[in-house]
Tab-separated table of C-alpha atoms in Angstrom:
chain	number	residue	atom	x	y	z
H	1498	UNK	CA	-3.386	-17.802	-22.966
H	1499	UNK	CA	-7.050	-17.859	-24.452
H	1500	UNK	CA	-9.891	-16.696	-21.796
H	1501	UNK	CA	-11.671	-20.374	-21.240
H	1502	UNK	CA	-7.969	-21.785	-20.614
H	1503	UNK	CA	-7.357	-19.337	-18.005
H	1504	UNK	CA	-10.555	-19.629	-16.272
H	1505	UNK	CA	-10.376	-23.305	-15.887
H	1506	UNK	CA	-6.591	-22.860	-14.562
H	1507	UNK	CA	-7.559	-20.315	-11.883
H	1508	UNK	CA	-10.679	-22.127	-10.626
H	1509	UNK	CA	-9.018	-25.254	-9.517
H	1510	UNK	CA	-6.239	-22.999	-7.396
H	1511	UNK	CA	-6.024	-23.298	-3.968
H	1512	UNK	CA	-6.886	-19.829	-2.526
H	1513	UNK	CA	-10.201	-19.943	-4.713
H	1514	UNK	CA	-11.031	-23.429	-3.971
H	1515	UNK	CA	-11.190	-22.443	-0.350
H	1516	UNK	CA	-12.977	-19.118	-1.242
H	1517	UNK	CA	-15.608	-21.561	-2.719
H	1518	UNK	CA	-15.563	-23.719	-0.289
H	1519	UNK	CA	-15.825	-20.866	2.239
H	1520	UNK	CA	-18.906	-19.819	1.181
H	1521	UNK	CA	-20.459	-22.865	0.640
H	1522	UNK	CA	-19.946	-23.828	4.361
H	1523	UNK	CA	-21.147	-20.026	4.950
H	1524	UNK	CA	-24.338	-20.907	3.283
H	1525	UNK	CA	-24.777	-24.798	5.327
H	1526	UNK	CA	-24.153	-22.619	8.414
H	1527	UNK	CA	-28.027	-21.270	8.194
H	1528	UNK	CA	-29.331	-24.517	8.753
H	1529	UNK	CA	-28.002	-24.119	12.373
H	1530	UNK	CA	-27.427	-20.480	12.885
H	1531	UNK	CA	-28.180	-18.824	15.772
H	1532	UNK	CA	-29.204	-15.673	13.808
H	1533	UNK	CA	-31.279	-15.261	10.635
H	1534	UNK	CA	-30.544	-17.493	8.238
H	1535	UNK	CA	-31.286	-14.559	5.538
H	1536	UNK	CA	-27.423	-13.041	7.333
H	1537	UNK	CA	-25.838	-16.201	6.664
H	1538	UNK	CA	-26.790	-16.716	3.107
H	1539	UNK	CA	-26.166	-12.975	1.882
H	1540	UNK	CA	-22.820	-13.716	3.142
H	1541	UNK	CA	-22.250	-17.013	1.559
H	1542	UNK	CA	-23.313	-14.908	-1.701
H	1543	UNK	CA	-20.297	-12.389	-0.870
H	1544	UNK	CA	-17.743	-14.756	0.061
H	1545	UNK	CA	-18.427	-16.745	-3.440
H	1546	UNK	CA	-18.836	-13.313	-4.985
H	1547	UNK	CA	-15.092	-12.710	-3.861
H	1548	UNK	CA	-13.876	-16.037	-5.648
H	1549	UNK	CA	-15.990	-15.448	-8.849
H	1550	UNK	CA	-13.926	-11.910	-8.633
H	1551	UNK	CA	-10.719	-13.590	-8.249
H	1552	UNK	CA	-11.365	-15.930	-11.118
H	1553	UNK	CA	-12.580	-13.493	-13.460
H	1554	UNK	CA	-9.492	-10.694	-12.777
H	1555	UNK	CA	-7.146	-13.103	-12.949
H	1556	UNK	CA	-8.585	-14.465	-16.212
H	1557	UNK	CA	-8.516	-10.253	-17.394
H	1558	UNK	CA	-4.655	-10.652	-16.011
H	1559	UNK	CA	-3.967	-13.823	-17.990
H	1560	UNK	CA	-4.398	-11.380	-21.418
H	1561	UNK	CA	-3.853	-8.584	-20.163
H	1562	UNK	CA	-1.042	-8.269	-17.581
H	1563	UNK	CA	-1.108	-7.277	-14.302
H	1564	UNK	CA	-0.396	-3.710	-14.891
H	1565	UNK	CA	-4.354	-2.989	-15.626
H	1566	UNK	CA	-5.758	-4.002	-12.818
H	1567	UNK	CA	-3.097	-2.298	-11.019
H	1568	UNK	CA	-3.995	0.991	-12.692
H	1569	UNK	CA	-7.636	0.691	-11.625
H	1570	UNK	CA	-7.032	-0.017	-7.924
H	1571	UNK	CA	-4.778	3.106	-8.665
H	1572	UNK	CA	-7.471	5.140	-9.723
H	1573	UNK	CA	-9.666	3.830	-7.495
H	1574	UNK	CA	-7.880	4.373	-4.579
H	1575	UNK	CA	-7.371	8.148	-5.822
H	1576	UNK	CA	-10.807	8.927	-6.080
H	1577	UNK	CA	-11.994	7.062	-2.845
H	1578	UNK	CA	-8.934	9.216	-1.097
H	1579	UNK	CA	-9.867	12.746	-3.048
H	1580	UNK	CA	-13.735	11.913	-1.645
H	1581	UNK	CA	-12.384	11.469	1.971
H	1582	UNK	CA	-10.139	14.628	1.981
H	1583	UNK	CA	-12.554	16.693	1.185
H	1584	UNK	CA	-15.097	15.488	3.293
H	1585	UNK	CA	-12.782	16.064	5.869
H	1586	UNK	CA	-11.808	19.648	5.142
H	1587	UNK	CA	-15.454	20.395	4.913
H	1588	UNK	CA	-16.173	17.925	8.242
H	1589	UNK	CA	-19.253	16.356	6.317
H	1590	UNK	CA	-20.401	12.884	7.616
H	1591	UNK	CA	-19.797	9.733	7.146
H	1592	UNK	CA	-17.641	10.787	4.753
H	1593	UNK	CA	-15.175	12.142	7.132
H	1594	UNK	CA	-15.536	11.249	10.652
H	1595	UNK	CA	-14.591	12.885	13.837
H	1596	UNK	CA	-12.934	10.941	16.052
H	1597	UNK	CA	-10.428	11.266	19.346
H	1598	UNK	CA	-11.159	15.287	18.629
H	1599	UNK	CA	-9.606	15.207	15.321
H	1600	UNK	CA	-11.548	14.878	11.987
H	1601	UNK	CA	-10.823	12.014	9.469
H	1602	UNK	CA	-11.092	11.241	6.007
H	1603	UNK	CA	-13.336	7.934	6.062
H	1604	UNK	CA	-14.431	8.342	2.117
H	1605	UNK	CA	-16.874	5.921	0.803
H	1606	UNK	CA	-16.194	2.910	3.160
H	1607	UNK	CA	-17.142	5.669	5.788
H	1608	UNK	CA	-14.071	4.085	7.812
H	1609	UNK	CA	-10.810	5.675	8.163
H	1610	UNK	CA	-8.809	2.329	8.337
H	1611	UNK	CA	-10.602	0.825	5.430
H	1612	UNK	CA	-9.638	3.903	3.393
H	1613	UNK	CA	-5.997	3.588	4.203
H	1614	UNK	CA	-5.862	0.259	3.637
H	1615	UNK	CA	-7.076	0.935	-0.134
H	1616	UNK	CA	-4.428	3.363	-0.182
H	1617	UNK	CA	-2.076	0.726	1.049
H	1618	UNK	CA	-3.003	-1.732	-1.570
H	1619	UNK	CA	-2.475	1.086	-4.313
H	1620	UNK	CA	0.726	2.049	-3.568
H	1621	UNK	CA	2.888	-0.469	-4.939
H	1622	UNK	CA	1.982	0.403	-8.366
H	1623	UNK	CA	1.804	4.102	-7.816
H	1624	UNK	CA	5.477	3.821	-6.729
H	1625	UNK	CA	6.289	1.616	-9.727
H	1626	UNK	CA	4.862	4.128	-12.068
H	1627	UNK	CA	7.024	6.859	-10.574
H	1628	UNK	CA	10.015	4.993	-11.176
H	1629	UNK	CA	9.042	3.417	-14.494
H	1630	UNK	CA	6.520	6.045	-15.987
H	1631	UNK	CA	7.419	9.053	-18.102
H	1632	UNK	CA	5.891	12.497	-18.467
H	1633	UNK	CA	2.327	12.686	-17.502
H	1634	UNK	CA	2.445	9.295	-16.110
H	1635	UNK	CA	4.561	9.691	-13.571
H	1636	UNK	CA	3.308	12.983	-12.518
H	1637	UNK	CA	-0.144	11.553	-11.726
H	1638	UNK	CA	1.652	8.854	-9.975
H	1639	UNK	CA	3.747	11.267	-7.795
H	1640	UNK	CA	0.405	13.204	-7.046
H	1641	UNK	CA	-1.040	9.650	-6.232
H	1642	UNK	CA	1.233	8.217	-4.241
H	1643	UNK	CA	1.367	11.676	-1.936
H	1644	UNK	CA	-2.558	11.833	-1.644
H	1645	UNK	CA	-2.160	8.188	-0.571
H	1646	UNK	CA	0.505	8.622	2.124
H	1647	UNK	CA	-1.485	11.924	3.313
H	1648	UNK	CA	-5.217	9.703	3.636
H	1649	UNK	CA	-3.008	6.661	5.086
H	1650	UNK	CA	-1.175	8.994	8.225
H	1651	UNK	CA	-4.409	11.509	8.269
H	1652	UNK	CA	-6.334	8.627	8.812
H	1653	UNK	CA	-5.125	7.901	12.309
H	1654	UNK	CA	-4.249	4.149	11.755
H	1655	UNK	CA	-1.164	2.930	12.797
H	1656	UNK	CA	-1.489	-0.432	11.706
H	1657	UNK	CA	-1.901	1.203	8.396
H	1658	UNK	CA	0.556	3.542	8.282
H	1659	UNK	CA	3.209	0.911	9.708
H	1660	UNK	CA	1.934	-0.905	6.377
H	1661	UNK	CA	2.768	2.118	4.197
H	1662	UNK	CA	6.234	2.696	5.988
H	1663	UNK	CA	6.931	-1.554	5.595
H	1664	UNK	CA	5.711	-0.971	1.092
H	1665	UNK	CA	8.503	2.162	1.038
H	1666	UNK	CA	11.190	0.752	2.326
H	1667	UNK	CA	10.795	-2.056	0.641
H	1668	UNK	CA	11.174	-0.219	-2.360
H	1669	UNK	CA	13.768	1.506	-1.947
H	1670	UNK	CA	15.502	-2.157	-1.425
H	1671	UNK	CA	14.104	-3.402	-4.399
H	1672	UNK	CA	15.022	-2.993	-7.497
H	1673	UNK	CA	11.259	-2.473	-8.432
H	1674	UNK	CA	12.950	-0.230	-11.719
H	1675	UNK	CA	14.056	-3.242	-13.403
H	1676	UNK	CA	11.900	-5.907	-12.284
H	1677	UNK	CA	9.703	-6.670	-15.946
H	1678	UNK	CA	11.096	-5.218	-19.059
H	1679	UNK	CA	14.474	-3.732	-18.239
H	1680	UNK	CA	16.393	-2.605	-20.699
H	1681	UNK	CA	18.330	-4.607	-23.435
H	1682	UNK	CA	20.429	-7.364	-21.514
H	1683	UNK	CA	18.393	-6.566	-18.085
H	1684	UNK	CA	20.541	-3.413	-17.413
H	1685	UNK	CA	19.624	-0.878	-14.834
H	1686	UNK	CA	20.289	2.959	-15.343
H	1687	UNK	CA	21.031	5.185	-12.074
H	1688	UNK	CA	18.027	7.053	-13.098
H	1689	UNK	CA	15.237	5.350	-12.628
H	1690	UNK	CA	16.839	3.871	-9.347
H	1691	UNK	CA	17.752	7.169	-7.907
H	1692	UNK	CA	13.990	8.289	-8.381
H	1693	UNK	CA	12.463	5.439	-6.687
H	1694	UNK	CA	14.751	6.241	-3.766
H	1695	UNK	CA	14.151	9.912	-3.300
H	1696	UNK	CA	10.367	9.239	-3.659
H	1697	UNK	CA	10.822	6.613	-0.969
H	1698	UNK	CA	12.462	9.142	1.146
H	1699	UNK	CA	10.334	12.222	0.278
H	1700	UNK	CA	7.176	9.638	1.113
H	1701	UNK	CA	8.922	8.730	4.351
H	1702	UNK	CA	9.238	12.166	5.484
H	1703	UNK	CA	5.755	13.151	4.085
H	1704	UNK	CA	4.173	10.193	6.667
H	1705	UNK	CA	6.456	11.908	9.487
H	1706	UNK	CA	5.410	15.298	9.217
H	1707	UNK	CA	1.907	14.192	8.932
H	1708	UNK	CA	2.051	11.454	11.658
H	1709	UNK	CA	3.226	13.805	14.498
H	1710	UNK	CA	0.949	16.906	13.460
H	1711	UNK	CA	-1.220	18.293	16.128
H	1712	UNK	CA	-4.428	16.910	16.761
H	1713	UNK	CA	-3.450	13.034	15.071
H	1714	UNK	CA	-3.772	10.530	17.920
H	1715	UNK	CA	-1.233	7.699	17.041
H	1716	UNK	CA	0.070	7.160	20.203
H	1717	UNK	CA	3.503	5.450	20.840
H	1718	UNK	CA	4.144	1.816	19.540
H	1719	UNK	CA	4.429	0.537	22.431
H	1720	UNK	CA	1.382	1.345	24.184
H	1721	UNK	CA	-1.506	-1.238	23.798
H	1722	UNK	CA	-0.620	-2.421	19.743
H	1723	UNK	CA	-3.860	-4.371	20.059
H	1724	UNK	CA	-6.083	-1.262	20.474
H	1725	UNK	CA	-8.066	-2.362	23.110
H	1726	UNK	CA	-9.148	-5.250	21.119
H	1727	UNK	CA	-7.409	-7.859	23.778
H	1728	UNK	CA	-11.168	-8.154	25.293
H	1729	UNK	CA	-12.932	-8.782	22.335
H	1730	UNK	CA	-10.472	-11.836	21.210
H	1731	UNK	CA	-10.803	-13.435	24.740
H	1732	UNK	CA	-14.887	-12.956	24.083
H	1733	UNK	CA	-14.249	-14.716	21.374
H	1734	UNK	CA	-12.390	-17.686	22.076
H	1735	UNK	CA	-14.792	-17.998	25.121
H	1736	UNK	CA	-17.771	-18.126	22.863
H	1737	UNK	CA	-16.102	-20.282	20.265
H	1738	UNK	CA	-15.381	-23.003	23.096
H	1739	UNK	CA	-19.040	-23.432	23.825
H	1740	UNK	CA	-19.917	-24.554	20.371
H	1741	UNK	CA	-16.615	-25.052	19.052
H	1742	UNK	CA	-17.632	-27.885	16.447
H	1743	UNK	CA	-19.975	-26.492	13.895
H	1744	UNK	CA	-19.958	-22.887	15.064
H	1745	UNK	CA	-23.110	-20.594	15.949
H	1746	UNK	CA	-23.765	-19.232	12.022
H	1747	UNK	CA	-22.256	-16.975	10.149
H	1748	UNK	CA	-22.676	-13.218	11.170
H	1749	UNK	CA	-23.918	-14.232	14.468
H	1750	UNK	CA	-20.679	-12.693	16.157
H	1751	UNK	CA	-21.987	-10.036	18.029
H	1752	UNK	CA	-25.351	-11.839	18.551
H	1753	UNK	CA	-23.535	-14.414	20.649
H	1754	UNK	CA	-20.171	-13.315	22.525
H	1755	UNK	CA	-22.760	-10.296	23.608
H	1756	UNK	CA	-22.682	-11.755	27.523
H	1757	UNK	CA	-19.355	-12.235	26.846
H	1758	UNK	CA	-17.907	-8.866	25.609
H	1759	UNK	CA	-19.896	-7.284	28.733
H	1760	UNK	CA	-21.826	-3.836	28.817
H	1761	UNK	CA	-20.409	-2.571	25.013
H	1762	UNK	CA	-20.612	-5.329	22.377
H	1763	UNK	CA	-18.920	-5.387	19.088
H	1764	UNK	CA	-20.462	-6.632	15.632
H	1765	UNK	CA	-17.121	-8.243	14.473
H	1766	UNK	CA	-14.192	-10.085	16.540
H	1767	UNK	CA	-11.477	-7.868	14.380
H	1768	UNK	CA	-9.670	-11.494	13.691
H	1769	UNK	CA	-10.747	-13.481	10.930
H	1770	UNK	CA	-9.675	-16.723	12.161
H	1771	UNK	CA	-11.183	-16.302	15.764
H	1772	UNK	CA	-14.309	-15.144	14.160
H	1773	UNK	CA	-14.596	-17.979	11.684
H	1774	UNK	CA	-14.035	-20.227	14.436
H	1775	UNK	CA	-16.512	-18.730	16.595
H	1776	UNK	CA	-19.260	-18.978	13.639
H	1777	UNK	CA	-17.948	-21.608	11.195
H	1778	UNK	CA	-16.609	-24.052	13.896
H	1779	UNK	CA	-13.380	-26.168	13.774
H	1780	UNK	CA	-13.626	-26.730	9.610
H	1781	UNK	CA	-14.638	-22.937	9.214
H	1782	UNK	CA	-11.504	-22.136	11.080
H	1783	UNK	CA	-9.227	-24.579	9.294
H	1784	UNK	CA	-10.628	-22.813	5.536
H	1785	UNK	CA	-9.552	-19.434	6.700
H	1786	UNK	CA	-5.906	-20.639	8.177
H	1787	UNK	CA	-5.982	-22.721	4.512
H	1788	UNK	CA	-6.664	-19.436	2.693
H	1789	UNK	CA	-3.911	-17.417	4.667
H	1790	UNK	CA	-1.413	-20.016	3.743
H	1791	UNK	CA	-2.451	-20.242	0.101
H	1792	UNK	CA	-2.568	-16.747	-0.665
H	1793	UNK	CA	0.873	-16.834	0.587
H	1794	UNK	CA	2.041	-19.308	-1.899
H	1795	UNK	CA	0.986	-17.609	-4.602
H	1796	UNK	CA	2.498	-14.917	-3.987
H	1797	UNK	CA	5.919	-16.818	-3.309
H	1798	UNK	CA	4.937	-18.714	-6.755
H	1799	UNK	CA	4.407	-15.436	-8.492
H	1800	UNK	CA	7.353	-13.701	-6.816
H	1801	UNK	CA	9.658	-13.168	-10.319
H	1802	UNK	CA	6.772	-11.555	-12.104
H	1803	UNK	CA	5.681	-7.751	-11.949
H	1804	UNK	CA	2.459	-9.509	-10.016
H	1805	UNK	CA	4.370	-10.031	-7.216
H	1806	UNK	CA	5.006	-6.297	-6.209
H	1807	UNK	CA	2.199	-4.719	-8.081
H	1808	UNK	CA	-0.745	-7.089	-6.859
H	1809	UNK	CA	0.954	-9.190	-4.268
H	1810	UNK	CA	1.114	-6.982	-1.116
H	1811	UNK	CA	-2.507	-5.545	-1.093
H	1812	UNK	CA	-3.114	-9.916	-1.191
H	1813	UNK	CA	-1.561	-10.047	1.788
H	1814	UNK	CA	-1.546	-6.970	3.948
H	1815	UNK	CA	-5.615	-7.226	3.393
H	1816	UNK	CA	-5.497	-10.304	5.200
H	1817	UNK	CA	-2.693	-9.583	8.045
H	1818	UNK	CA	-5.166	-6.626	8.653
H	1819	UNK	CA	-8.018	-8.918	9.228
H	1820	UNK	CA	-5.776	-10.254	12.056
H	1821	UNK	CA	-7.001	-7.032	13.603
H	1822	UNK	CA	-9.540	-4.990	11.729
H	1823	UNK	CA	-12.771	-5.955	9.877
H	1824	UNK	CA	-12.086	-5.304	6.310
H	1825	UNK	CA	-13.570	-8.633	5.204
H	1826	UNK	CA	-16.706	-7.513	6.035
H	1827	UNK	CA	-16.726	-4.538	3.806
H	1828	UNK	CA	-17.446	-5.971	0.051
H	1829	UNK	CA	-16.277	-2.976	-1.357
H	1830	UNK	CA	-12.988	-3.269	0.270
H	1831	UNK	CA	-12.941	-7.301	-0.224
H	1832	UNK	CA	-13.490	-6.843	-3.938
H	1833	UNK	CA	-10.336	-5.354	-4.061
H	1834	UNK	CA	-8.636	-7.990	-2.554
H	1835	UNK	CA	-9.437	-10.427	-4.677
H	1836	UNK	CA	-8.727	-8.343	-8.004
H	1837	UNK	CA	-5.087	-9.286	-6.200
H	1838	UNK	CA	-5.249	-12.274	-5.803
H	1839	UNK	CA	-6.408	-13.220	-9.094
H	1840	UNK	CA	-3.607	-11.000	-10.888
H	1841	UNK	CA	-1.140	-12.959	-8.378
H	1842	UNK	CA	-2.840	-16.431	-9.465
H	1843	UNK	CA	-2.301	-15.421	-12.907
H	1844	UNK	CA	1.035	-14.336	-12.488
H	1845	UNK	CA	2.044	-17.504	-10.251
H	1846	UNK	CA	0.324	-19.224	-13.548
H	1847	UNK	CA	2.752	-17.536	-16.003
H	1848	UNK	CA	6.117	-17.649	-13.885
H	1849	UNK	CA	7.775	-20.165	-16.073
H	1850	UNK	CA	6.737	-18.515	-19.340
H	1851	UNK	CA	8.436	-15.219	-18.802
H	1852	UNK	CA	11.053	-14.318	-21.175
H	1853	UNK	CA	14.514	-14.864	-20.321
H	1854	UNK	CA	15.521	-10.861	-19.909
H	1855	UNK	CA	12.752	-10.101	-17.474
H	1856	UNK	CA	14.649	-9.864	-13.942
H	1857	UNK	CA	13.339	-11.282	-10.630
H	1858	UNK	CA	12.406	-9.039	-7.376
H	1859	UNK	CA	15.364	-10.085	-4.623
């Protein structure tokens, strides 16, 4: 598919029509804001930034394939996890953070959770190149996909490493070997499939060990799973009832719920929708529910391509952890997101051209 085809296909998708129309009700938002209207229209600017992205890696996808942006997230997330381990081992802030008594690698998001989530969202194709690579390639994969499950349990996030546990088992239930060029006639050897499941299982018990060392404060599952973030969500739908039509601005969050939240105030709700309701109103609140459901469907659209598992959970598991974290807010962070969804638009795109011995993902 030629470049200005592809563009003009992903721009009128769903997901980015709402990421553009997300920002541009970011940006009307200063006319009423409670806070500076500067806030408000550096993160209209972002928001349209992450659609532009979208666009533009999907378009890179269209030629391309999935596979290299993939690779880069990959490398990406290898570097940002190398940066936070060693920060950690030589307890140098912000890189590494101490926290609960125990120090964490927080690498250049200087957040622990952030980092594991990019570790998250690289681990589908680190586990694909284990079981599809050869030589070199899938060493550095191996050695990727450990560093990742070390940052993601080190880290101290359970949300995060529940993620990571949810990506392995999944492949060791999927086929993932011959998912996009099997062999000749779309046969499967016992190789490749009997790698992907002892790196599943080697991974598992990697995140065990690691999980239940001394000094790692995961606590038990059952014990608060909203992390004390129960308060700040009630703040937040008390706010959001006060002005619950056209919202108090965007990144006014903290500025407002403040008498709300009570004696220790948070910048961000750590819930997308609440937050967009609380700042956007009822029509910012319907965009972000709209984007949740159409990120979704592309990924459903795009689910017999090698999209699907390389790109399509960090698409998704970037925004279930909005439903509890603030990842949106870091650009960095968001960028990568939307380098997803664009190879999972583009994929979606090219579903019904894919050749006939290219096997689905059960």
């Amino acid at each position: 598919m030629a470049a200005p085809g592809a563009v003009a296909g992903l721009v009128g998708q769903p997901a980015v029509a709402l990421l553009w129309a997300l920002a541009a009700l970011t940006a009307l938002s200063a006319i009423w804001s409670a806070g500076p209207a500067v806030d408000a229209l550096r993160w209209a600017l972002a928001v349209a930034g992450y659609a532009a992205l979208a666009v533009a890696a999907g378009a890179l996808a269209s030629r391309t394939g999935p596979g290299v942006l993939a690779a880069g997230i990959a490398v990406a997330a290898a570097a940002s996890s190398a940066v936070g381990l060693v920060a950690m081992a030589l307890h140098a802030e912000p890189l590494a953070l101490l926290l609960d008594d125990s120090w964490r690698p927080a690498g250049p998001f200087e957040y622990p959770p952030a980092l594991a989530l990019l570790q998250v969202m690289a681990l589908p194709a680190l586990l694909w190149a284990i079981v599809r690579g050869r030589g070199w390639v899938r060493t550095a994969a191996g050695l990727g996909a450990a560093l990742a499950l070390a940052t993601v349990a080190l880290s101290g996030s359970r949300l995060q490493l529940a993620f990571a546990l949810l990506i392995l088992l999944a492949a060791a239930v999927a086929p993932i070997a011959g998912t996009a060029g099997a062999p000749s006639g779309g046969r499967r050897t016992a190789g490749p499939r009997a790698a992907m499941l002892a790196a599943a299982a080697a991974a598992l018990m990697l995140i065990a060990a690691l999980a239940i060392s001394p000094g790692q404060d995961n606590g038990p599952l059952g014990v608060d799973v909203s992390h004390g973030r129960g308060h700040t969500w009630s703040a937040a739908v008390e706010t959001a009832r006060e002005r619950p039509w056209l919202g108090s601005g965007a990144e006014t969050f903290e500025l407002v719920s403040a008498p709300n939240q009570g004696m220790t105030a948070v910048r961000y709700a750590h819930n997308l929708p609440l937050e967009a309701w609380l700042e956007l109103g009822i029509v910012g609140l319907a965009l972000v529910l709209g984007l949740f459901g159409a990120v979704g469907a592309a990924v459903w659209r795009a689910r017999r391509t090698p999209a699907a598992w390389l790109l399509g959970p960090g698409a998704l598991l970037f925004l279930a952890t909005n439903l509890f974290d603030w990842p949106w807010h870091l650009t960095g962070l968001g960028a990568v997101w939307a380098v997803c969804l664009g190879g999972v638009l583009a994929g979606g795109r090219e579903c019904p051209e894919l050749d006939s011995n290219q096997r689905p993902i059960p």
